[in-house]
mmCIF file of C-alpha atoms in Angstrom:
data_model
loop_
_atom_site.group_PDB
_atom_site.id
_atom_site.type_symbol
_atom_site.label_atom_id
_atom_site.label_comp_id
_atom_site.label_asym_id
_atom_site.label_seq_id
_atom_site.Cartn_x
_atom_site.Cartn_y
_atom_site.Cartn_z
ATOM 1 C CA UNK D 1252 5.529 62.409 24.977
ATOM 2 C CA UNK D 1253 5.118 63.892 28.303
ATOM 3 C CA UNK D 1254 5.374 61.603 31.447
ATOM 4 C CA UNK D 1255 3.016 62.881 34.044
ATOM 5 C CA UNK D 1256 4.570 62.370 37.356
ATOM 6 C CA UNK D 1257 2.214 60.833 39.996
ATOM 7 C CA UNK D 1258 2.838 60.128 43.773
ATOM 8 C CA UNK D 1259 5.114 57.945 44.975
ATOM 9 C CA UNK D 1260 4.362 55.327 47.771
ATOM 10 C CA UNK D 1261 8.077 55.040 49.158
ATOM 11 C CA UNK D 1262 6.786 52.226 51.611
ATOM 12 C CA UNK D 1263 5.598 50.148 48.764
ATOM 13 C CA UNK D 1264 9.833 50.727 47.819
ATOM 14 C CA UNK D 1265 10.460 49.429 51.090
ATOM 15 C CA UNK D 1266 8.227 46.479 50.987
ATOM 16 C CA UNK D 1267 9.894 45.623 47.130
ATOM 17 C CA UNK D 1268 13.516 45.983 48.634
ATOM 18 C CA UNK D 1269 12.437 43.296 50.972
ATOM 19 C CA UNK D 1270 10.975 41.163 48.573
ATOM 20 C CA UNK D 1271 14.186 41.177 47.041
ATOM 21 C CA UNK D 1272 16.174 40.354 49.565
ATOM 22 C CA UNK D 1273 13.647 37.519 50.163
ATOM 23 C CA UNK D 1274 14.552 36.202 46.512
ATOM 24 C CA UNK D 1275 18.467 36.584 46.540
ATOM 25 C CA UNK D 1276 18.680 34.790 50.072
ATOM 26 C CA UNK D 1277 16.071 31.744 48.622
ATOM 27 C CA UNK D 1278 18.383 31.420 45.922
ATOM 28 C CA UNK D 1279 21.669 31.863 47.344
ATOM 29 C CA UNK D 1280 21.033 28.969 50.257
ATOM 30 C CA UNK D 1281 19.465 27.208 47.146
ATOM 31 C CA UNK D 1282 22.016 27.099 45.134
ATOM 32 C CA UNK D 1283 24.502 26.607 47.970
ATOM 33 C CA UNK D 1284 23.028 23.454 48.691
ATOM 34 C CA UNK D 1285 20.737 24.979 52.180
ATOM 35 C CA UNK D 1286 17.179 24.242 50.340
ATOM 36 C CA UNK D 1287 14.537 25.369 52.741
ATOM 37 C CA UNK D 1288 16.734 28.168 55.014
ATOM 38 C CA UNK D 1289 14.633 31.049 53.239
ATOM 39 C CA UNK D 1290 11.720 27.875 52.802
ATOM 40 C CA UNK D 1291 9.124 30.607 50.822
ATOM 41 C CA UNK D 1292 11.740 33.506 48.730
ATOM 42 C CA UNK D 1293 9.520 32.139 45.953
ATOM 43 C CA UNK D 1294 6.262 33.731 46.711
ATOM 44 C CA UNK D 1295 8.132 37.218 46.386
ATOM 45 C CA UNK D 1296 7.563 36.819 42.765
ATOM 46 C CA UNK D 1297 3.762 36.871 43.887
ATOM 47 C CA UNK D 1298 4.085 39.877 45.740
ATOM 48 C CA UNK D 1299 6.305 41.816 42.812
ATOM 49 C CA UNK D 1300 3.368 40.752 40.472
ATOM 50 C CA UNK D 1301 0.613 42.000 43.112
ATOM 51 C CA UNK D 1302 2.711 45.155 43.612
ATOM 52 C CA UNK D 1303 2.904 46.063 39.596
ATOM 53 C CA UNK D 1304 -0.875 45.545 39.101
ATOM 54 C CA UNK D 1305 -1.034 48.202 42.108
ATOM 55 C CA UNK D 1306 1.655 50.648 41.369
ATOM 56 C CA UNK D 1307 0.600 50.644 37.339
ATOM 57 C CA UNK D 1308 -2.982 51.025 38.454
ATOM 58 C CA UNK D 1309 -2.112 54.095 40.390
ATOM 59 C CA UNK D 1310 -0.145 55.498 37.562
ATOM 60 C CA UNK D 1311 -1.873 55.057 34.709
ATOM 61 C CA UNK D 1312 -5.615 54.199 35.257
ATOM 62 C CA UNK D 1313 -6.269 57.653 35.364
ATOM 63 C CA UNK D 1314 -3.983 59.351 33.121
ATOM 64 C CA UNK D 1315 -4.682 60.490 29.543
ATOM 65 C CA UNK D 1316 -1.862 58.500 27.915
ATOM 66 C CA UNK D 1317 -1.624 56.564 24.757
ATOM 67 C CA UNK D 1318 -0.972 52.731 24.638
ATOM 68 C CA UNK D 1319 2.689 53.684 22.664
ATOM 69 C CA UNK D 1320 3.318 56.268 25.160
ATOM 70 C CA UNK D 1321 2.669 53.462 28.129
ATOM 71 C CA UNK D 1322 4.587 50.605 26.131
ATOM 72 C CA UNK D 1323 7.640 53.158 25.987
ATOM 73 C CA UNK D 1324 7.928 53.920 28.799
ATOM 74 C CA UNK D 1325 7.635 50.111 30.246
ATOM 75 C CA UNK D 1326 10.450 49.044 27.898
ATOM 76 C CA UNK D 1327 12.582 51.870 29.421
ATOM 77 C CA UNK D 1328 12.019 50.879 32.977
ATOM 78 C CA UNK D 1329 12.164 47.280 31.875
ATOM 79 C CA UNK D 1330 14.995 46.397 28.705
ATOM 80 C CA UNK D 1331 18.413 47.811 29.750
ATOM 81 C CA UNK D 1332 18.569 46.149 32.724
ATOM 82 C CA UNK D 1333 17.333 42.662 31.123
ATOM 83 C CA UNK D 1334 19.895 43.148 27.821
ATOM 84 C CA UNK D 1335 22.600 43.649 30.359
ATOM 85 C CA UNK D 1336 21.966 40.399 32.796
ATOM 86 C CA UNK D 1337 20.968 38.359 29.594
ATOM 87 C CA UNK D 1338 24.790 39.146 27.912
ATOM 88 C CA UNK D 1339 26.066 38.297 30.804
ATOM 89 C CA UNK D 1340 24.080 34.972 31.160
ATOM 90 C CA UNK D 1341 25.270 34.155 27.553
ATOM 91 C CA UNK D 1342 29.004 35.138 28.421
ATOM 92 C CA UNK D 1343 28.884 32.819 31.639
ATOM 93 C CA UNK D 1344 27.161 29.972 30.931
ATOM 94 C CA UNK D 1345 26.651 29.506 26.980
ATOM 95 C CA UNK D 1346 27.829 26.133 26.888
ATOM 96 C CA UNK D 1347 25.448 24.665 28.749
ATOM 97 C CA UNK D 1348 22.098 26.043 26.673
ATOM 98 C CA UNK D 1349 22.486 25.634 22.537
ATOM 99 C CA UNK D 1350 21.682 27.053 20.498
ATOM 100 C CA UNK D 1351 23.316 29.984 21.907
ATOM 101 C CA UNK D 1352 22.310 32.778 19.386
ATOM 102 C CA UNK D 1353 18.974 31.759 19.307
ATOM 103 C CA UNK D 1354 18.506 31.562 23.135
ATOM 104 C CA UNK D 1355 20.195 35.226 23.689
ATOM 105 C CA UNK D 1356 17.898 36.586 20.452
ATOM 106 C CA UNK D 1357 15.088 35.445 22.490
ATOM 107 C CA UNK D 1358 16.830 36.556 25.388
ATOM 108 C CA UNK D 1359 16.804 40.218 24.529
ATOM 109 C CA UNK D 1360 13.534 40.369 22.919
ATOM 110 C CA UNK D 1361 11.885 39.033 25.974
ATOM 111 C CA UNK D 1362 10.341 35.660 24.442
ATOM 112 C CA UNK D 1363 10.295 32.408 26.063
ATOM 113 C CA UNK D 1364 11.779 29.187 24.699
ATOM 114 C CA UNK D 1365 8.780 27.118 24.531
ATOM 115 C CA UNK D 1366 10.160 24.378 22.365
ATOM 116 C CA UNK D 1367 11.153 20.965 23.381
ATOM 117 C CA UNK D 1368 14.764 21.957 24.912
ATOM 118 C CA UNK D 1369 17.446 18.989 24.006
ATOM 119 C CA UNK D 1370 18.162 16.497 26.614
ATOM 120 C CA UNK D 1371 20.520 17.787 29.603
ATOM 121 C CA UNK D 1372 19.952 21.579 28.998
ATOM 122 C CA UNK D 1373 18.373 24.145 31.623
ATOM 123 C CA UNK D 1374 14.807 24.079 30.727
ATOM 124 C CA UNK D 1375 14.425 27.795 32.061
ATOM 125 C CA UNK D 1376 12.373 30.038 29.650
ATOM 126 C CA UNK D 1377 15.091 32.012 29.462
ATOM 127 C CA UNK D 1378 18.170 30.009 29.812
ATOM 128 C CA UNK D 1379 20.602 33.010 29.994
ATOM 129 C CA UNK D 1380 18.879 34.484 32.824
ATOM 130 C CA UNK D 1381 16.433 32.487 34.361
ATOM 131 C CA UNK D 1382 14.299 35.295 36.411
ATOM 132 C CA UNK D 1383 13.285 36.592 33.306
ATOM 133 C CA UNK D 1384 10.552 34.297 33.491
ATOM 134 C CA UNK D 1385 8.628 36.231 35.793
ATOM 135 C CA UNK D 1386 9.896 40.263 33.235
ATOM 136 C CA UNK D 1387 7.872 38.604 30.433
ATOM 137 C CA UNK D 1388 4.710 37.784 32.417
ATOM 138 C CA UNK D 1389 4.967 41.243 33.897
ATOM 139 C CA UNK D 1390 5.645 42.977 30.528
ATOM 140 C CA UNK D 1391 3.169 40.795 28.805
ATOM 141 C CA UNK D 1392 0.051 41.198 31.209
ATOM 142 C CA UNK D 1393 0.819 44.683 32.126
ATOM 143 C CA UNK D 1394 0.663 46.122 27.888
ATOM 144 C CA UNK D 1395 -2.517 43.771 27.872
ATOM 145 C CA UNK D 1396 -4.169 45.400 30.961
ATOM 146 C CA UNK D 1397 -3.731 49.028 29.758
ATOM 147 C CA UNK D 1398 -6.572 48.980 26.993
ATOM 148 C CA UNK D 1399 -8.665 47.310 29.582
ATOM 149 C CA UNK D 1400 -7.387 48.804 32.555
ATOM 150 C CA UNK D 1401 -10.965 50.494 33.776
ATOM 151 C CA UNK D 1402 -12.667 47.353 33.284
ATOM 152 C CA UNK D 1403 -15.799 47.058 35.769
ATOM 153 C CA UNK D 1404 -14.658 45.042 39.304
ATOM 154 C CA UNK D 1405 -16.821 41.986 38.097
ATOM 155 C CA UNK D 1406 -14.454 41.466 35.145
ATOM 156 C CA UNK D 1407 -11.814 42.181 37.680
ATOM 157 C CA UNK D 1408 -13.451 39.646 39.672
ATOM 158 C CA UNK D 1409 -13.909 36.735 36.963
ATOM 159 C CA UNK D 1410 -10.144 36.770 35.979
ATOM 160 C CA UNK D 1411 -9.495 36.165 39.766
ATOM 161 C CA UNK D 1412 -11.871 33.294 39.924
ATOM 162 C CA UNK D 1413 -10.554 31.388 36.173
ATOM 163 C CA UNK D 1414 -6.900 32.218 37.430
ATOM 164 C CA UNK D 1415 -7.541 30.756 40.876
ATOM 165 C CA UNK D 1416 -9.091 27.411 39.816
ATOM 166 C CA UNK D 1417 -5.969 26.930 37.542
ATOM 167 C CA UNK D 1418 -3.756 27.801 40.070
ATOM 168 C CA UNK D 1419 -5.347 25.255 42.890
ATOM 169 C CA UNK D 1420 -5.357 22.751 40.426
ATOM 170 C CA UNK D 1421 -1.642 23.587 40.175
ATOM 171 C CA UNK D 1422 -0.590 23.896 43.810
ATOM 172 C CA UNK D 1423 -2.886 20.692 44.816
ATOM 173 C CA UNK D 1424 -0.976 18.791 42.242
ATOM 174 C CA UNK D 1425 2.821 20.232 43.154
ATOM 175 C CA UNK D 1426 2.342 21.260 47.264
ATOM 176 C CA UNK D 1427 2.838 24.219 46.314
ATOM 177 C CA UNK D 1428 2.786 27.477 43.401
ATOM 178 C CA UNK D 1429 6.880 27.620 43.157
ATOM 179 C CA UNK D 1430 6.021 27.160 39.016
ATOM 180 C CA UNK D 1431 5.810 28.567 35.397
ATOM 181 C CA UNK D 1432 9.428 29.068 35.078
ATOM 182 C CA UNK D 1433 9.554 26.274 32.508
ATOM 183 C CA UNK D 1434 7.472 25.102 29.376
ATOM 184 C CA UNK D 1435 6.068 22.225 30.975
ATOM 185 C CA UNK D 1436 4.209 25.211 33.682
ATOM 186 C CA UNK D 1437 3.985 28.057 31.335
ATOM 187 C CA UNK D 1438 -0.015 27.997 31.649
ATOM 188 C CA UNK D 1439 0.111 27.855 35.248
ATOM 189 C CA UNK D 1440 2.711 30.953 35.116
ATOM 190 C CA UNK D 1441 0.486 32.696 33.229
ATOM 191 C CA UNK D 1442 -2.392 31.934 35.267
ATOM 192 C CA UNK D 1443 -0.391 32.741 38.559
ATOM 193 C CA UNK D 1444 1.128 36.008 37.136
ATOM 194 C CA UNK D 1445 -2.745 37.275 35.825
ATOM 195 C CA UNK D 1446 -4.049 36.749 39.321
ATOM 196 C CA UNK D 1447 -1.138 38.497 41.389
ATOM 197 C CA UNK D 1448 -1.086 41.271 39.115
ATOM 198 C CA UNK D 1449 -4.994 41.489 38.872
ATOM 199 C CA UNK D 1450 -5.552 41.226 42.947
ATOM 200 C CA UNK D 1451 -2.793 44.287 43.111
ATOM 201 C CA UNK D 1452 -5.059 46.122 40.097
ATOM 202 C CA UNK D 1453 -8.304 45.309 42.688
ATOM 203 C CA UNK D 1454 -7.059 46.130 45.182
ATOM 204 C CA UNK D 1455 -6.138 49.847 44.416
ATOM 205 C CA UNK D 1456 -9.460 50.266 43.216
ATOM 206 C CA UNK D 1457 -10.273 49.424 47.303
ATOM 207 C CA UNK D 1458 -7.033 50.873 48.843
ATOM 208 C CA UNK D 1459 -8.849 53.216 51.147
ATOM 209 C CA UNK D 1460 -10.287 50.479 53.166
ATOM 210 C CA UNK D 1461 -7.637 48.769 53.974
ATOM 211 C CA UNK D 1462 -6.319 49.087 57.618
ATOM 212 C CA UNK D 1463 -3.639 51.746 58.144
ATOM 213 C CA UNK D 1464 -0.284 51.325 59.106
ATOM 214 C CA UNK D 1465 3.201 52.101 59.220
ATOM 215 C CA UNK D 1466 6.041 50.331 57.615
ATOM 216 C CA UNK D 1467 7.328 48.024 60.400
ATOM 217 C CA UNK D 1468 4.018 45.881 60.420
ATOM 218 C CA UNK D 1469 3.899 45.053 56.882
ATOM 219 C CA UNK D 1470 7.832 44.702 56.643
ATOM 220 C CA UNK D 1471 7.627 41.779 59.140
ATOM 221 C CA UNK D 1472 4.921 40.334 57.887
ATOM 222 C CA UNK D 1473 6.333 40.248 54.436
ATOM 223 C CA UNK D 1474 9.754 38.440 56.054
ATOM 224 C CA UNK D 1475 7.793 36.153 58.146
ATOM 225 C CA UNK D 1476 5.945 34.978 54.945
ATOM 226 C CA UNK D 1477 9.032 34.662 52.947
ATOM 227 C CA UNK D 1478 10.928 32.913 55.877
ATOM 228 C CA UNK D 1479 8.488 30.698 57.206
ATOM 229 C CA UNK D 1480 9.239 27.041 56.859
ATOM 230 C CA UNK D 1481 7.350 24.447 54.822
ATOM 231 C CA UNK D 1482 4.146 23.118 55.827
ATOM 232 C CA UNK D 1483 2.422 19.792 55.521
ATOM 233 C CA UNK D 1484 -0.363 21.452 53.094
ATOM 234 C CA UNK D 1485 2.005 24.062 51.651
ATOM 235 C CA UNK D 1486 -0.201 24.396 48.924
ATOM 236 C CA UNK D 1487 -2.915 25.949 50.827
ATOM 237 C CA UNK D 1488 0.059 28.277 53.042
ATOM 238 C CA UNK D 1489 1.203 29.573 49.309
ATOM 239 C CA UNK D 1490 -2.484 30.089 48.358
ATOM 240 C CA UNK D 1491 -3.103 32.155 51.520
ATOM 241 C CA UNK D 1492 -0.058 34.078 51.218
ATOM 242 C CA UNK D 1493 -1.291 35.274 47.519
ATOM 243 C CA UNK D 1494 -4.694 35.331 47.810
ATOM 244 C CA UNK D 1495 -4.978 37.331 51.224
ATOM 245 C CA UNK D 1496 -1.878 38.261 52.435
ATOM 246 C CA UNK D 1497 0.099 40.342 49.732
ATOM 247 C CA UNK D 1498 -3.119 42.515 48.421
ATOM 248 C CA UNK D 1499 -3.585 43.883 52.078
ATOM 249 C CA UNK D 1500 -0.069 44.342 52.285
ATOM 250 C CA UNK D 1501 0.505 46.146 49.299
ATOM 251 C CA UNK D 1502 -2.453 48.361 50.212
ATOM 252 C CA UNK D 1503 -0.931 49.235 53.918
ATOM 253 C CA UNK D 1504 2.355 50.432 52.285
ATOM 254 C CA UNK D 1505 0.631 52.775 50.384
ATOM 255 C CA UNK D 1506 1.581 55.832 51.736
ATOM 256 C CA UNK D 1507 5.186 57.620 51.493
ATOM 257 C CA UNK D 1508 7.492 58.177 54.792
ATOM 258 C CA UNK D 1509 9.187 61.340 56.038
ATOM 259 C CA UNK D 1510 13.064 61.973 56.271
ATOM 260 C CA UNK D 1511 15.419 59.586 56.166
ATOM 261 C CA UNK D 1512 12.732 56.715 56.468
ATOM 262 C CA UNK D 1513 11.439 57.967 52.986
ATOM 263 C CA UNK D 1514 14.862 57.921 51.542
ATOM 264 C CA UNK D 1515 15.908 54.550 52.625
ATOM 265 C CA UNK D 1516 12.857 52.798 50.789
ATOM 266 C CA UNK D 1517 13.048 55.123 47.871
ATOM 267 C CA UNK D 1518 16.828 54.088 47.742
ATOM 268 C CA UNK D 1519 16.027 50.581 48.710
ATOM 269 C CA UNK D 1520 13.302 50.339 46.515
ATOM 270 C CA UNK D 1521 15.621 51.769 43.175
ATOM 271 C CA UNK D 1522 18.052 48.774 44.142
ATOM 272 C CA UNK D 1523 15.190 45.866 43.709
ATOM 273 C CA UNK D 1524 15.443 45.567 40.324
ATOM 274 C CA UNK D 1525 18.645 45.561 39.373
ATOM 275 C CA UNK D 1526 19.008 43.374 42.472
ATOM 276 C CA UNK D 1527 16.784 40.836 41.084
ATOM 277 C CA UNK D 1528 17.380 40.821 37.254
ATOM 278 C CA UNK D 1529 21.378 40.474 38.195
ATOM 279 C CA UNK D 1530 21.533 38.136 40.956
ATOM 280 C CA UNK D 1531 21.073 35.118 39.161
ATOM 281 C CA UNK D 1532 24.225 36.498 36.503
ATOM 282 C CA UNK D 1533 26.184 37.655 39.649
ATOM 283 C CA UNK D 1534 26.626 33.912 40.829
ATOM 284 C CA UNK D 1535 26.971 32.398 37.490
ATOM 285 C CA UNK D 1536 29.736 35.167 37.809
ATOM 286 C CA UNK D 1537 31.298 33.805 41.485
ATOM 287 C CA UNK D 1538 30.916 30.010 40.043
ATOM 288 C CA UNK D 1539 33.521 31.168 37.549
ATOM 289 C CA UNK D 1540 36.103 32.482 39.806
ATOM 290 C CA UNK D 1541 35.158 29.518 42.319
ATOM 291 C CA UNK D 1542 38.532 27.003 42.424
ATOM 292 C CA UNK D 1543 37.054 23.753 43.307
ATOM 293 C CA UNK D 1544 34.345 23.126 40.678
ATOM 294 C CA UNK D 1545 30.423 22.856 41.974
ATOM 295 C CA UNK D 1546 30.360 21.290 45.230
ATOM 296 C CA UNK D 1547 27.237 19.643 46.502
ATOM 297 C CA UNK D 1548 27.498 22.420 49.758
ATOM 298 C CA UNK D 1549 29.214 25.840 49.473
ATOM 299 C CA UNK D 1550 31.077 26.996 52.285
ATOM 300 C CA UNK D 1551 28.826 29.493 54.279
ATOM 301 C CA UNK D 1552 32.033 32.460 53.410
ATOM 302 C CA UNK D 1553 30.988 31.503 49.728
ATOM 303 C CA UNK D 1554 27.489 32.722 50.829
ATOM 304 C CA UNK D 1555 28.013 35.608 52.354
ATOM 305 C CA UNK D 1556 30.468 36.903 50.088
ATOM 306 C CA UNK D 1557 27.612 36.606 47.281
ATOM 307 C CA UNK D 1558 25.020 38.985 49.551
ATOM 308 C CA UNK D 1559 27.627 40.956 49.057
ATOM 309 C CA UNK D 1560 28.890 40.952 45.723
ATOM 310 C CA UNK D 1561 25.634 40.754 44.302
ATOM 311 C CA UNK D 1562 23.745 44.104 45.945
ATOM 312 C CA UNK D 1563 27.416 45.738 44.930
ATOM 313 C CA UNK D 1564 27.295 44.855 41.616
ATOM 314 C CA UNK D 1565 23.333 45.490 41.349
ATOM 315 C CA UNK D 1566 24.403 49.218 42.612
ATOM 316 C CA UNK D 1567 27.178 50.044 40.080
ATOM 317 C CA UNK D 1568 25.181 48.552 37.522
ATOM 318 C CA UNK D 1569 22.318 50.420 38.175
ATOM 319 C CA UNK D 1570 24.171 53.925 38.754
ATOM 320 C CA UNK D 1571 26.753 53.724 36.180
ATOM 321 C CA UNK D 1572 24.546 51.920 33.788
ATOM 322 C CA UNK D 1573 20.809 51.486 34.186
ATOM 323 C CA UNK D 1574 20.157 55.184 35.258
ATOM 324 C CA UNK D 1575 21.867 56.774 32.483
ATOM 325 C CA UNK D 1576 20.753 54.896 29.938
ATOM 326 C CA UNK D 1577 17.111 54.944 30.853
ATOM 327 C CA UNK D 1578 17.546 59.135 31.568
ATOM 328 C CA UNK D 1579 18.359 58.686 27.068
ATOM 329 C CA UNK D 1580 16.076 56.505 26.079
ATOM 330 C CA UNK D 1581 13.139 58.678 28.172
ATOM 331 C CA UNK D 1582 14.450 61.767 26.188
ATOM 332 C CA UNK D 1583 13.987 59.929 22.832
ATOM 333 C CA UNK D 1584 10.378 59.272 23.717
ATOM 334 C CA UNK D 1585 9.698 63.368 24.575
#
């Protein structure tokens, strides 16, 4: 197998680099006991999801490839990152999520726990690393777009409209689309996933008329979504966010910066993954070495020391790790 190399929008790296930082600062005033600092880090997920329907789009509608050859080469951008932050999931926190072979088997093969868990376990999907969640929509909705992927718009367009009823019925119900990381949402994951990742397949189709632009309007715009506070009908801010916002967004970083502009996101953009898969296993990781337990507030030094940590450990993983072993496994598919 031959992977065809296509171009590269190093904005749309940018704009995922800040998504990322969006989610790790949601969750680290989260868990710190500051709910509602970073108010919207969930709807990054949205935007990740809009961006892969894009970015696969681009690279595969129009390439001569067979379904293998695509699922190969999704499992080496996707597994050795996931098998490393789901052992370390099971190394830090095992106790609290039995069966613990079972949860890291499904762990590793990317399938959800969608049993009835037992009474005061975490009812994540994936218990050993909770943002896997949002891998196995990707992995599952991206292998079941490529036989379909040049479907005509108006198919395009009635998986929008079924996805979007679900997912107002959803929001209306919850004030908001912060769901499907847990059996009792996994329908409304799905159907929240499927329209992300279909809007980004749409709107490459329509790329060329979206406005142009460079990278410091969408880049604020992005922050500004992820940072703005909570609103009386959040349901309808969340639904704006998706349904508007992040398509047009993705579609004005589509283009790829000169110098060291061009670097920086590619860089950036190489960090977002490892960033996100690990960051949930990086402060299982500081809770560990924490002396006083699980306080109800962690001290803001706590905090920062975990922006830290966390991108640091996301880089050595993904140099000393994640690289290599994806540079193997792409030789084995040749």
């Amino acid at each position: 197998m031959i992977e065809q190399k296509t171009q590269r929008f190093a904005a749309l790296d940018g704009l995922r680099a800040v998504a990322a930082a969006g989610v790790l600062l949601y969750h680290v005033t989260d868990w710190s006991g500051r709910k509602g600092v970073v108010a919207h880090g969930y709807l990054a997920v949205d935007f990740f999801f809009c961006l892969s329907g894009f970015v696969l789009a681009h690279a595969f509608q129009r390439r001569d490839i067979g379904w293998l050859s695509y699922l190969w080469i999704r499992v080496v951008r996707i597994w050795p990152m996931l098998v490393l932050a789901t052992f370390m999931g099971a190394i830090l926190t095992a106790r609290h999520s039995p069966p613990v072979w079972l949860n890291l088997t499904r762990g590793l093969l990317l399938i959800p726990r969608l049993d009835p868990t037992p009474y005061g376990t975490f009812p994540s999907l994936f218990p050993f690393n909770p943002p896997a969640w949002s891998l196995f929509f990707e992995v599952l909705i991206s292998a079941l777009w490529f036989p379909v992927r040049r479907m005509p718009s108006a198919g395009l367009a009635t998986i929008l409209i079924v996805c979007f009823a679900v997912m107002l019925w959803g929001a209306l119900g919850m004030h908001g689309i912060e769901t499907g990381w847990d059996r009792a949402t996994f329908w409304i994951g799905l159907a929240r996933s499927t329209f992300s990742f279909t809007l980004g397949w749409l709107a490459w189709r329509y790329r060329h008329r979206a406005p142009g632009s460079g990278l410091v309007i969408p880049v604020v715009l992005l922050a500004a979504a992820l940072f703005a506070p909570l609103t009386p009908r959040n349901e309808f801010y969340d639904l704006a966010c998706v349904a508007l916002l992040f398509p047009v967004l993705v579609c004005m970083g589509a283009h790829d910066p000169n110098g060291r502009l061009g670097a920086l996101c590619r860089g950036a953009g190489d960090l977002s993954y490892p960033l996100y898969a690990l960051h949930w296993a990086a402060w299982a990781m500081m809770m560990r070495i924490y002396a006083q337990g699980e306080p109800a507030w962690f001290p803001l030094w706590f905090c920062g020391a975990a922006l830290v940590f966390t991108p640091l450990i996301a880089w050595i993983a993904s140099q000393f790790y994640d690289a290599p072993l994806r540079r193997w496994l792409s030789g084995l598919g040749r």
